[in-house]
Coordinates of C-alpha atoms in Angstrom, one line a residue:
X13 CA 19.0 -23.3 -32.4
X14 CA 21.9 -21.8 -34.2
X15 CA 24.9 -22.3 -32.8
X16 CA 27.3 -18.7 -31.3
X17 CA 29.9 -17.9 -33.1
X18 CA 30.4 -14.6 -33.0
X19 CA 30.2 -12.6 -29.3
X20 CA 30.2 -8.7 -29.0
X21 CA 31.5 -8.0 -25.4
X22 CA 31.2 -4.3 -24.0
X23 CA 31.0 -4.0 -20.0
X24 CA 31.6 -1.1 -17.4
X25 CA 31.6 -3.8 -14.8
X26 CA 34.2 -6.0 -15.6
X27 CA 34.3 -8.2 -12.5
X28 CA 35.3 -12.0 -14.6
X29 CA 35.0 -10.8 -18.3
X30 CA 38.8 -12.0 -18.3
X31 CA 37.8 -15.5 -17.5
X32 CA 34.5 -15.6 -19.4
X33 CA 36.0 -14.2 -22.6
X34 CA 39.0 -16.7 -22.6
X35 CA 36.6 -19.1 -22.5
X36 CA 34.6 -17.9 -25.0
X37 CA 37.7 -17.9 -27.3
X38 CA 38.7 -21.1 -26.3
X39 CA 35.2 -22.5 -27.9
X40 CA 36.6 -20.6 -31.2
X41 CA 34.0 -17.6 -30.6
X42 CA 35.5 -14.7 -32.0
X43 CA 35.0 -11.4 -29.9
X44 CA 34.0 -8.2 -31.0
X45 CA 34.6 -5.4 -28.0
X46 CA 34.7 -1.6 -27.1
X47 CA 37.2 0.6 -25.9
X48 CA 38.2 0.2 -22.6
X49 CA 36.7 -3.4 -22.5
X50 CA 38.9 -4.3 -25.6
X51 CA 42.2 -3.1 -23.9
X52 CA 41.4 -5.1 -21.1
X53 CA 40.9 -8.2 -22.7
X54 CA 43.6 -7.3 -25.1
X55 CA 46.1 -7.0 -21.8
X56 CA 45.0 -10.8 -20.7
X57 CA 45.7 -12.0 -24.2
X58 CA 42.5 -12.4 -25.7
X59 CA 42.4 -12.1 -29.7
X60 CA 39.5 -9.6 -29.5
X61 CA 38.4 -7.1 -32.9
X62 CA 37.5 -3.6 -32.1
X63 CA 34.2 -2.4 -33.1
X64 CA 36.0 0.1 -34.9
X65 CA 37.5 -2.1 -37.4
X66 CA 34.2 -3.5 -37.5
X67 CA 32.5 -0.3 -38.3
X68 CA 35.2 1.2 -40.4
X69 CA 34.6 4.3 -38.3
X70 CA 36.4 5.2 -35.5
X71 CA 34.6 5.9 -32.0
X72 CA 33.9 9.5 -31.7
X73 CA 32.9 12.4 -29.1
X74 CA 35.2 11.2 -26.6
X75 CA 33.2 7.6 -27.0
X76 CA 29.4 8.7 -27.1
X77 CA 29.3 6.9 -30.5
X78 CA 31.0 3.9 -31.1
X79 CA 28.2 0.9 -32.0
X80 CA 25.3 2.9 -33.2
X81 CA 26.0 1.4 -36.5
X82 CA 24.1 -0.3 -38.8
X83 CA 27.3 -3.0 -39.5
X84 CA 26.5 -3.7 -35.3
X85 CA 22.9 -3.4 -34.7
X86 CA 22.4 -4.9 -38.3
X87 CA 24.4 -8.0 -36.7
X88 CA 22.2 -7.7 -33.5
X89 CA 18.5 -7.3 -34.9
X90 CA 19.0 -9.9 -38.1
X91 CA 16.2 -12.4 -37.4
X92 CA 17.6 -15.7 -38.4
X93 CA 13.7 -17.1 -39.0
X94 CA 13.7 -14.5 -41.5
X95 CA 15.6 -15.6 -45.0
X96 CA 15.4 -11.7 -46.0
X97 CA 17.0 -10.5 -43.2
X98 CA 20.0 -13.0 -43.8
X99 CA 20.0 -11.7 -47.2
X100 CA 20.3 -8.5 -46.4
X101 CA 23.0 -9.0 -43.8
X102 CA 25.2 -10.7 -47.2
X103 CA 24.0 -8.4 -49.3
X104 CA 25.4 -5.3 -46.9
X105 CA 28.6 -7.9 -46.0
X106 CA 27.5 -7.8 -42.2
X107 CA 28.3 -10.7 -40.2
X108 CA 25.9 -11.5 -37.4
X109 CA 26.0 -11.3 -33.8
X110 CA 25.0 -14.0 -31.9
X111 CA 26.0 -13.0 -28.2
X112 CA 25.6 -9.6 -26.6
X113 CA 28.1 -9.2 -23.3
X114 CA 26.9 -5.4 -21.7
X115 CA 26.4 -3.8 -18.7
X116 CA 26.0 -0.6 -18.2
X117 CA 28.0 2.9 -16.8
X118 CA 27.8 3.4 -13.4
X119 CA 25.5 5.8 -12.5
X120 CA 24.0 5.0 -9.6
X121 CA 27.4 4.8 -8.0
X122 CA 28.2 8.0 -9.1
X123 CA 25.8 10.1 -8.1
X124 CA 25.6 9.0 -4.9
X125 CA 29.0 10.4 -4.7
X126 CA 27.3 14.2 -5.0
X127 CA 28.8 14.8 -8.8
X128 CA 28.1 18.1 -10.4
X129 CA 25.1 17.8 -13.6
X130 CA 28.0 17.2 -16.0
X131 CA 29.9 14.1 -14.5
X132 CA 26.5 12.6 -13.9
X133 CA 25.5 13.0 -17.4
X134 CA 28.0 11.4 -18.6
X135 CA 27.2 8.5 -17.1
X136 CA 24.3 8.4 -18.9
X137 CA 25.1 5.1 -21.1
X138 CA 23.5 5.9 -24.8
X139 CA 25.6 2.5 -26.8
X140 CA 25.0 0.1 -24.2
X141 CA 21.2 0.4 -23.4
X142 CA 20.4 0.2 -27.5
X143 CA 22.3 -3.0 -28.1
X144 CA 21.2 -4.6 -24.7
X145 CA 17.7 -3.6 -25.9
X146 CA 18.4 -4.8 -28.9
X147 CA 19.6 -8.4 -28.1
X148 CA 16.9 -8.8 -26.2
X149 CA 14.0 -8.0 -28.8
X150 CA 15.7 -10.2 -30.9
X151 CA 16.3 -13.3 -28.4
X152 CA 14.4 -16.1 -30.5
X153 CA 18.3 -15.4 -32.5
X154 CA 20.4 -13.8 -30.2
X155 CA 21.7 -14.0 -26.7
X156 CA 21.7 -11.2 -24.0
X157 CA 23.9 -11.2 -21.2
X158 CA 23.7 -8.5 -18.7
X159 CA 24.9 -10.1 -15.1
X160 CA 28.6 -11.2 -14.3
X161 CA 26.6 -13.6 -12.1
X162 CA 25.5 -15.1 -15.1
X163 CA 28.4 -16.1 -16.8
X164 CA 29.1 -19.5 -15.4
X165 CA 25.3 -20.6 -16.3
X166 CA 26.0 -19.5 -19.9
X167 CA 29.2 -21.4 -20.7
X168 CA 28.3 -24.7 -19.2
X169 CA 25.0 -24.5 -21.6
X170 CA 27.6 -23.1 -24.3
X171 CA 30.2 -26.2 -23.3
X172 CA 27.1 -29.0 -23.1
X173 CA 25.3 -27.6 -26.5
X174 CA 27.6 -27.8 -29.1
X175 CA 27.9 -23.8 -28.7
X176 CA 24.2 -23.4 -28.5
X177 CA 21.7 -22.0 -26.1
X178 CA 18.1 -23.3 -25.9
X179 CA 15.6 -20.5 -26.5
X180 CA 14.1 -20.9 -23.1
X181 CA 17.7 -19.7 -21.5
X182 CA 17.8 -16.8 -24.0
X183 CA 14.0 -15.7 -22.9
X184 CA 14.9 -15.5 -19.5
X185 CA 18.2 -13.8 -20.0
X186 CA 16.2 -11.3 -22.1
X187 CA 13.6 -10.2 -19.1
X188 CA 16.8 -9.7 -16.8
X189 CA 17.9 -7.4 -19.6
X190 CA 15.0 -5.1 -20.4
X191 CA 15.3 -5.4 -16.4
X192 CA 18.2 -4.1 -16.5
X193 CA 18.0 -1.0 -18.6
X194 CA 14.3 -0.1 -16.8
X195 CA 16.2 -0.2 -13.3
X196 CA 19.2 1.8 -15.6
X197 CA 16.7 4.2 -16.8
X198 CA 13.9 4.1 -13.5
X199 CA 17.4 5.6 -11.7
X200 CA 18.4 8.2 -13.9
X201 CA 15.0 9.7 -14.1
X202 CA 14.8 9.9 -10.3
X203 CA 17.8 11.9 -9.6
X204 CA 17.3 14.5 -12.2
X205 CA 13.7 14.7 -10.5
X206 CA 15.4 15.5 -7.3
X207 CA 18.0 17.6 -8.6
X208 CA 14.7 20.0 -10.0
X209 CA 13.5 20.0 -6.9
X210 CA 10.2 21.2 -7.8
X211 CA 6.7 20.9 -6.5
X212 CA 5.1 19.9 -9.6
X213 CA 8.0 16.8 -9.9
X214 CA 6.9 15.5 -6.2
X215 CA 4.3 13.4 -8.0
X216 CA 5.2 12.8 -12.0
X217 CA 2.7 11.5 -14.6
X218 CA 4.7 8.1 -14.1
X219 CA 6.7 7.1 -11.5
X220 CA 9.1 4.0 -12.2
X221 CA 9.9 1.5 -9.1
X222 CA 13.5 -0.1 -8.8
X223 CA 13.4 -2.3 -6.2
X224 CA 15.8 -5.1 -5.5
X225 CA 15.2 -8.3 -3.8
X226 CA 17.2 -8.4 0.1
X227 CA 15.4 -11.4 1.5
X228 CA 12.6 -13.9 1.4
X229 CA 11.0 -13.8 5.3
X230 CA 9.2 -17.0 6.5
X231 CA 6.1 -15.9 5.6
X232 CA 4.0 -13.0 5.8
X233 CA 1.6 -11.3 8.3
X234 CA 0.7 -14.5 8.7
X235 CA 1.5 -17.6 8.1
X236 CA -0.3 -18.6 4.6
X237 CA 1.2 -15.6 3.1
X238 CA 4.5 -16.0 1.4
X239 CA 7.0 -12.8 2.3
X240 CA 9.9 -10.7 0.5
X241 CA 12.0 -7.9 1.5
X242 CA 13.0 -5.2 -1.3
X243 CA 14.8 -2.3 -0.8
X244 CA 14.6 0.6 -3.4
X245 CA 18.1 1.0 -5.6
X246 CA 19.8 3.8 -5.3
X247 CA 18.6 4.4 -1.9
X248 CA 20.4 3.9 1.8
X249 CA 18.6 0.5 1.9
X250 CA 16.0 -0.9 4.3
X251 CA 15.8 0.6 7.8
X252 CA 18.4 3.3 6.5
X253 CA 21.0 0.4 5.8
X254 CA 21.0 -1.6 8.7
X255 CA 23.5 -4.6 9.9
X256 CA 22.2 -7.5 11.9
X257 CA 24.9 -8.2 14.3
X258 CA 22.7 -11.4 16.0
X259 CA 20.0 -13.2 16.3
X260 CA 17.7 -15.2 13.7
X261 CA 16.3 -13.7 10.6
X262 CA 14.0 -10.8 10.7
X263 CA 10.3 -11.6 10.0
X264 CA 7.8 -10.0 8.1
X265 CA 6.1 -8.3 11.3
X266 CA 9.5 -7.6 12.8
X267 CA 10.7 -5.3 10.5
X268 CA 7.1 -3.4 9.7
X269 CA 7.4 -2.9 14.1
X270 CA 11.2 -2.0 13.5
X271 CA 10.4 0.4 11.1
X272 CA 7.7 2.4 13.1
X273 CA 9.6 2.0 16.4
X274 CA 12.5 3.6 14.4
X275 CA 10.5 6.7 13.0
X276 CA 9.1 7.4 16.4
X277 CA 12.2 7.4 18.5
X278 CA 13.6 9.9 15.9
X279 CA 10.9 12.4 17.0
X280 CA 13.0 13.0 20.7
X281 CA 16.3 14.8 21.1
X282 CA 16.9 13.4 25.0
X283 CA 18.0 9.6 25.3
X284 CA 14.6 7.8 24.9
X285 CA 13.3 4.3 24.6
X286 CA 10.6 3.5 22.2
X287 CA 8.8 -0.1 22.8
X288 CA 6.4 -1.7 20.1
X289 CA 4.1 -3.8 19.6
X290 CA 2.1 -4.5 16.4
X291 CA 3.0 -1.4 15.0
X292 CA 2.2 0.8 18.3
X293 CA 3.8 2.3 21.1
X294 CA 3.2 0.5 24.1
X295 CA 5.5 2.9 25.9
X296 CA 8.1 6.0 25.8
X297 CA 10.3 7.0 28.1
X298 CA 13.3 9.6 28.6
X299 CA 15.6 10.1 30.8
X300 CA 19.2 11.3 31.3
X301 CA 20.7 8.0 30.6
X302 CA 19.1 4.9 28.2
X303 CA 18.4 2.7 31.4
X304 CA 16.0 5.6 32.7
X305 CA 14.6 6.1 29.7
X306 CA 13.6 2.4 29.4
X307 CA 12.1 2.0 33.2
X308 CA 9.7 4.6 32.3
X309 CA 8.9 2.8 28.7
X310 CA 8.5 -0.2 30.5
X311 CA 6.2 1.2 33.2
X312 CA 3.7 2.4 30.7
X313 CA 2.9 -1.4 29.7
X314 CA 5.0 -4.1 31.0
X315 CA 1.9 -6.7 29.9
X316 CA 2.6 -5.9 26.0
X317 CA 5.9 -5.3 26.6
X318 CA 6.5 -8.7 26.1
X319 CA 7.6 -9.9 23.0
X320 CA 8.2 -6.5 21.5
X321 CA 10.5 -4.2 19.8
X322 CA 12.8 -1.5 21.2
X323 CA 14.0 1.6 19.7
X324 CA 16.8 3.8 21.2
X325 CA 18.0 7.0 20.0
X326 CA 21.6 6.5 21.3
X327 CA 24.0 4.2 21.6
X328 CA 23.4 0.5 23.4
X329 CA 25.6 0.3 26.7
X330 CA 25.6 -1.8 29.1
X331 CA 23.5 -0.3 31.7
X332 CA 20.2 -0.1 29.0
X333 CA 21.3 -3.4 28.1
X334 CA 21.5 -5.2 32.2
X335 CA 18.3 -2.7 33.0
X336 CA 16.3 -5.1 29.7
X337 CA 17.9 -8.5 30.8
X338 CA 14.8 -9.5 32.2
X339 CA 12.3 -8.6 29.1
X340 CA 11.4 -10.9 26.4
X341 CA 12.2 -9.0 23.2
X342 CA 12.0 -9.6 19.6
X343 CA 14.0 -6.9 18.3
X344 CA 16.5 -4.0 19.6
X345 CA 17.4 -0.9 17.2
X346 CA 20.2 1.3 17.6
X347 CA 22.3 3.4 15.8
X348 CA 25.4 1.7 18.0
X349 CA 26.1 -0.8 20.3
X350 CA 28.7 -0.8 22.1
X351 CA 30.9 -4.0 23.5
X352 CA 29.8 -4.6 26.6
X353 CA 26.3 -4.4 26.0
X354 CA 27.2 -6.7 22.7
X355 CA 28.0 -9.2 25.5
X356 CA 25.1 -8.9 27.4
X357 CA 23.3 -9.5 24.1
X358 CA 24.3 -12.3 23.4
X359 CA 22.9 -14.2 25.9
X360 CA 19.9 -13.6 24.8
X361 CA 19.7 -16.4 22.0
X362 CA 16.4 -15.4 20.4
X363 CA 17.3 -11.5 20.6
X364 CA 17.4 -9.7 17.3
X365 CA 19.9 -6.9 17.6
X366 CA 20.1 -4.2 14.7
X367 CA 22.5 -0.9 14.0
X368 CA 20.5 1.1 11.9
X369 CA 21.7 5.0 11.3
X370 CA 19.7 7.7 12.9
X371 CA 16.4 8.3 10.8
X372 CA 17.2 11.5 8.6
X373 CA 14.2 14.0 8.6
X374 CA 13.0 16.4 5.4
X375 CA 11.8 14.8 2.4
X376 CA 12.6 15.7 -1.1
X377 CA 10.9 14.7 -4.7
X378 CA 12.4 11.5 -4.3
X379 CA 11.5 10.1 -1.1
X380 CA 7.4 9.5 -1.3
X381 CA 6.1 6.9 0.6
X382 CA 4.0 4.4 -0.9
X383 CA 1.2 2.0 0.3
X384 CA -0.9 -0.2 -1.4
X385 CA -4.2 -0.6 -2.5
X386 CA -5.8 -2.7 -4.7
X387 CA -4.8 -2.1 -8.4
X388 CA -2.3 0.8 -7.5
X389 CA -0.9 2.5 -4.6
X390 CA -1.3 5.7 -2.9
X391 CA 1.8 8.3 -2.6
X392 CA 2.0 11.0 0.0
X393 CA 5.5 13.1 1.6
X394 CA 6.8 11.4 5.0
X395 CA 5.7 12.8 8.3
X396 CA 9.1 13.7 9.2
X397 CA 8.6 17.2 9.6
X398 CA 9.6 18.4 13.3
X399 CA 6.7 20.7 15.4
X400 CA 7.4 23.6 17.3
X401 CA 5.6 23.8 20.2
X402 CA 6.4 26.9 20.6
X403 CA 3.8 28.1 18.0
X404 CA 1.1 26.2 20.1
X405 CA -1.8 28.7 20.4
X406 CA -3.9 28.1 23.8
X407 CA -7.5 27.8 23.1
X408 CA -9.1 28.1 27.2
X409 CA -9.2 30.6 29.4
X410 CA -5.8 28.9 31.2
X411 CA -2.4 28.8 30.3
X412 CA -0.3 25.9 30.8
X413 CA 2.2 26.1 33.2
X414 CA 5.8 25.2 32.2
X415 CA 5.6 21.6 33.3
X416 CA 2.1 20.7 31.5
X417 CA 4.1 21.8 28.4
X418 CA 6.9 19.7 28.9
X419 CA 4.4 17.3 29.1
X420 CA 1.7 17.8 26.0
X421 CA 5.3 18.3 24.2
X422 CA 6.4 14.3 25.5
X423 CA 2.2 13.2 24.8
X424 CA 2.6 14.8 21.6
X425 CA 5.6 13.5 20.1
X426 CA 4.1 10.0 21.2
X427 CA 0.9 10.3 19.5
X428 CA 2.5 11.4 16.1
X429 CA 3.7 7.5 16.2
X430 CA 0.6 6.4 17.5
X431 CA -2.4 4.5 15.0
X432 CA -5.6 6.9 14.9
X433 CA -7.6 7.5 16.4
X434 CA -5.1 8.3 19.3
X435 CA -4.9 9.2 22.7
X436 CA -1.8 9.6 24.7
X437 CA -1.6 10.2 28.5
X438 CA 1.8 11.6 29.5
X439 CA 3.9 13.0 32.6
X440 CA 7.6 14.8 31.4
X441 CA 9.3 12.0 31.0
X442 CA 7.3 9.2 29.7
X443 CA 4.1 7.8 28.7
X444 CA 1.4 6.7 31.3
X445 CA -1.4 5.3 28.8
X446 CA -2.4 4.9 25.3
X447 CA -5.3 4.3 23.7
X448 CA -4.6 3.8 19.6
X449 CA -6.6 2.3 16.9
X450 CA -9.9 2.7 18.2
X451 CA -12.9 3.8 16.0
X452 CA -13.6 6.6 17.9
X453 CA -11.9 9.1 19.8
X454 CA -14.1 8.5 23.0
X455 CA -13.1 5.0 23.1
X456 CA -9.8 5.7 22.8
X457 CA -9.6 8.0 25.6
X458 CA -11.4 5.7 27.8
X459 CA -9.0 3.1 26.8
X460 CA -5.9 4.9 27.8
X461 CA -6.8 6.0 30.7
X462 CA -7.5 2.1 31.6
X463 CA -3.9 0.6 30.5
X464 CA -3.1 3.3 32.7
X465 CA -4.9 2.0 35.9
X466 CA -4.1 -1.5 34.7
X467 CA -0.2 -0.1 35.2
X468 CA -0.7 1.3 38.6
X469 CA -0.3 5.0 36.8
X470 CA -1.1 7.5 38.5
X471 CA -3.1 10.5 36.3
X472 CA -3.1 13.3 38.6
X473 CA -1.9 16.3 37.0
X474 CA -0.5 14.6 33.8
X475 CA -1.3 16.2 29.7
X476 CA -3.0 13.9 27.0
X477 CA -2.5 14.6 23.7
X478 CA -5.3 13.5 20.5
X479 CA -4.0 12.9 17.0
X480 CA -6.8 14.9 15.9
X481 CA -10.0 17.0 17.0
X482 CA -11.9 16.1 19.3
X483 CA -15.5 15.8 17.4
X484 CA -17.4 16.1 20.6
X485 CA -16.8 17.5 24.0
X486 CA -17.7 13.4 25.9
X487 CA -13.7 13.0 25.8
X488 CA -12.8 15.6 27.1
X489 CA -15.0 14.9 30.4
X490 CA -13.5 11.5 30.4
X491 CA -10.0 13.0 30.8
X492 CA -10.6 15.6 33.1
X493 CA -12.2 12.5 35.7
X494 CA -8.9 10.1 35.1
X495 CA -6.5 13.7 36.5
X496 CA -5.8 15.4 33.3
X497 CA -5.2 18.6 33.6
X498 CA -3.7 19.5 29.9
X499 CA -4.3 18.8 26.6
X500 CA -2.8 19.0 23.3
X501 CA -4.9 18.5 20.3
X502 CA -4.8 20.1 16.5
X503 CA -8.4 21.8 17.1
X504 CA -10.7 22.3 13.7
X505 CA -13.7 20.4 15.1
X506 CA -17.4 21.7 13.7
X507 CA -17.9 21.7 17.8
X508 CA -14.5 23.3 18.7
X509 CA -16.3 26.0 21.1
X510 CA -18.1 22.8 23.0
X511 CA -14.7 21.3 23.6
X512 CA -13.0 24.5 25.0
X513 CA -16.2 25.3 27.1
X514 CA -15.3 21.6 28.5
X515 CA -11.9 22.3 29.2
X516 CA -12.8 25.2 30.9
X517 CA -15.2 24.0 32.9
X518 CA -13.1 21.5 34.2
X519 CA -10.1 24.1 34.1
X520 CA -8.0 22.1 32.0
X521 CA -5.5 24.4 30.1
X522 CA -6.1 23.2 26.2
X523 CA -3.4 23.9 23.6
X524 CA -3.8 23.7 19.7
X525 CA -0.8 22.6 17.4
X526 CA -2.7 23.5 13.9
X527 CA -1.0 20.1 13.3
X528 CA -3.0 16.7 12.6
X529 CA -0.9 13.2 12.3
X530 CA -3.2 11.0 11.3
X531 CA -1.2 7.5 11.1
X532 CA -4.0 5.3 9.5

């Protein structure tokens, strides 16, 4: 190990560089800095030289060059192990570095400030990524240090080795830095791609990940598995930047339910209630207030009620919050909440309580969602995109009347949140029985229409609404005999003219969106 003597310091966050480079004087380390980093350590009293007495060349295009210089990356990249790259260094009178101090220009801050194309490219750091890149190449010689959060760790190795750091410290200092400039770089390339706005950018030849750790969960799925939470940099954060205001920390399985629970309420405009359980609804309700809304939710399926997450499209008040006293849940999700039913919360020790903003719909080249597979993942656009029911073509021979569409349209909206294959039985106002994840669609029907009569539902004269075609005309017949008398579906089956000759025969009216939501 050779011992630091010479630091180059060059930060745009400088959140403790006073403190670290004062210390770094004090062990007689002399201090190379840049611009704006050099007058601030220069207005703390620290002796510091400028690179540009350094490089005998003053900084240039208002700063874009000031250390791409062979007399600073020569200092950097010298391999000590090497006695001809020392040679070289005396030969060309270049002293080494031994301890790179960078971080890099803001740009993740600045663009989310909406900045034209020419503020944002100048936040495109050139300097800093080359001699963070280059420290850490060379980190069997030199040091790399990229995190404020770091300092402390470096100076009491500095302080307790003689000046030196052990090459197992440098190592892992140099990961977090080529960390550093991929998350740097991994950023940049994602807002120009959503500036172009183009369809050939929605899936790039490469597509770089930043993701920064929030949380370890307690485990898993289940218990054996070990569990993270990451949110993507750059982006509003998980759940669209949510605050906990009580109960104990999210699980693994909390948040997957909070996050479809939060999609699916999205989908309605009145007050609604969305309750979930293992990643489907078990209910849906709306209603002029939140406490409506939620008596119907809860009517659908009281049994799995228990235990599960709610989603509410307004603000938590004290009625929705007085009308739920009674029901076990895990989680609540609103985008408010007001006092009083902050109060009634908290009596409810093991309640989870989340303000999470409204989910925003539209995608853009930027937002793909991703889902794993074995050695790679697959990418597709959100299924945020609202349907119009007025487009809805009728395939029978009857129309719906104006209250089976207000019904398909409730059915509808709940089967887009619904796992496939999906059936949903619905009046105007909430959900009367779903039947989701079966392995086929005839099962599924069957099984809505029994959480229904498990319920005490009553199916006379209610829509149902399929996540898809229906292959065969056997559930169809099932519906009609539970008191369907509409149904919504996207049509496109081989036996399509089977199906409407059922509906007909049954005279259900039988609507097509055009429109499949497979949620797999």
């Amino acid at each position: 190990m050779l011992p630091i003597q010479r630091a180059l310091v060059s930060v745009s966050d400088k959140s403790g560089i006073a403190d670290f480079a004062r210390a770094l004087a004090g062990l007689e380390i002399e201090i190379v800095s840049t611009g704006g980093t050099a007058s601030a350590l220069e207005a703390a009293g620290i002796p510091v030289t400028r690179v540009s007495d350094v490089t005998q060349h003053p900084e240039i295009l208002d700063g874009r060059v000031k250390t791409l210089h062979p007399r600073i990356h020569g200092g950097i990249l010298a391999d000590r192990q090497r006695a001809g790259h020392l040679s070289e260094l005396q030969e060309h009178g270049i002293p080494p570095i031994d301890l790179v101090v960078c971080n890099l220009y803001p740009f993740e801050r600045t663009v989310a400030g909406d900045p034209s194309l020419g503020e944002a490219i100048e936040m495109i750091d050139i300097g800093g990524p080359t001699m963070i890149r280059a420290a850490a190449k060379n980190f069997r010689s030199v040091a790399v240090v990229v995190e404020p959060a770091d300092y402390a760790q470096v100076l009491a190795a500095l302080e307790s080795g003689e000046r030196q750091l052990g090459e197992g410290l440098r190592k892992g200092l140099a990961i977090k830095a080529f960390r550093h400039t991929q998350a740097y770089d991994a950023a940049i390339s994602t807002w120009l791609e959503a500036q172009a706005a183009e369809t050939e950018n929605l899936f790039p030849r490469r597509r770089l990940l930043d993701l920064a750790l929030v949380a370890t969960t307690r485990y898993g799925e289940n218990p054996h598995q070990p569990g993270a939470v990451y949110r993507s940099v750059g982006g509003p954060g998980v759940l669209g930047g949510y605050s906990q205001l009580q109960g104990r920390e999210l699980s693994y399985n909390n948040l997957l339910d909070a996050d479809a629970a939060r999609r699916l309420v999205a989908l309605f405009e009145e007050p609604t209630v969305v309750i979930v359980k293992h990643n489907n609804p078990c209910g849906i309700g709306r209603g002029e207030t939140l406490a409506d809304a939620y008596a119907r939710a809860l009517a659908c399926d009281p049994t799995s009620a228990f235990g599960s997450i709610l989603a509410l499209n307004r603000t938590a008040d004290r009625e929705f919050a007085e009308a739920m006293r009674k029901l076990f849940a895990e989680v609540v999700v609103a985008p408010e909440i007001d006092e009083e039913a902050a109060s009634l919360f908290a009596n409810k020790k093991n309640l989870r309580v989340l303000r999470c903003p409204p989910l925003a719909t539209g995608t853009s080249a930027a937002e793909l969602e991703l889902r794993a597979i074995d050695g790679g993942f697959l990418a597709q656009t959100p299924d945020l995109e609202a349907d119009d029911s007025g487009g809805w073509t009728t395939l029978g021979a009857r129309e719906p009347t104006d209250a089976e569409r207000t019904a398909l349209d409730m059915a509808w909206r709940a089967a887009r949140g619904t796992k496939s294959n999906a059936i949903v039985l619905a009046d105007a106002q909430a959900t009367l029985g779903i039947g989701a994840g079966q392995m086929s669609r005839v099962d599924a029907c069957h099984l809505a229409v029994r959480k229904a009569a498990d319920a005490g539902l009553d199916l006379a004269g209610c829509a149902a609404a399929s996540d898809a075609f229906f292959p065969f005309r056997d559930g169809v017949d099932v519906l009609a005999a539970a008191g369907v008398t509409a149904i919504v579906q996207p049509a496109g089956s081989k036996r399509d003219d089977e199906v409407i000759a059922a509906a007909d025969e049954h005279d259900l009216a039988m609507v097509a969106t055009g429109t499949r939501h497979f949620r797999h």
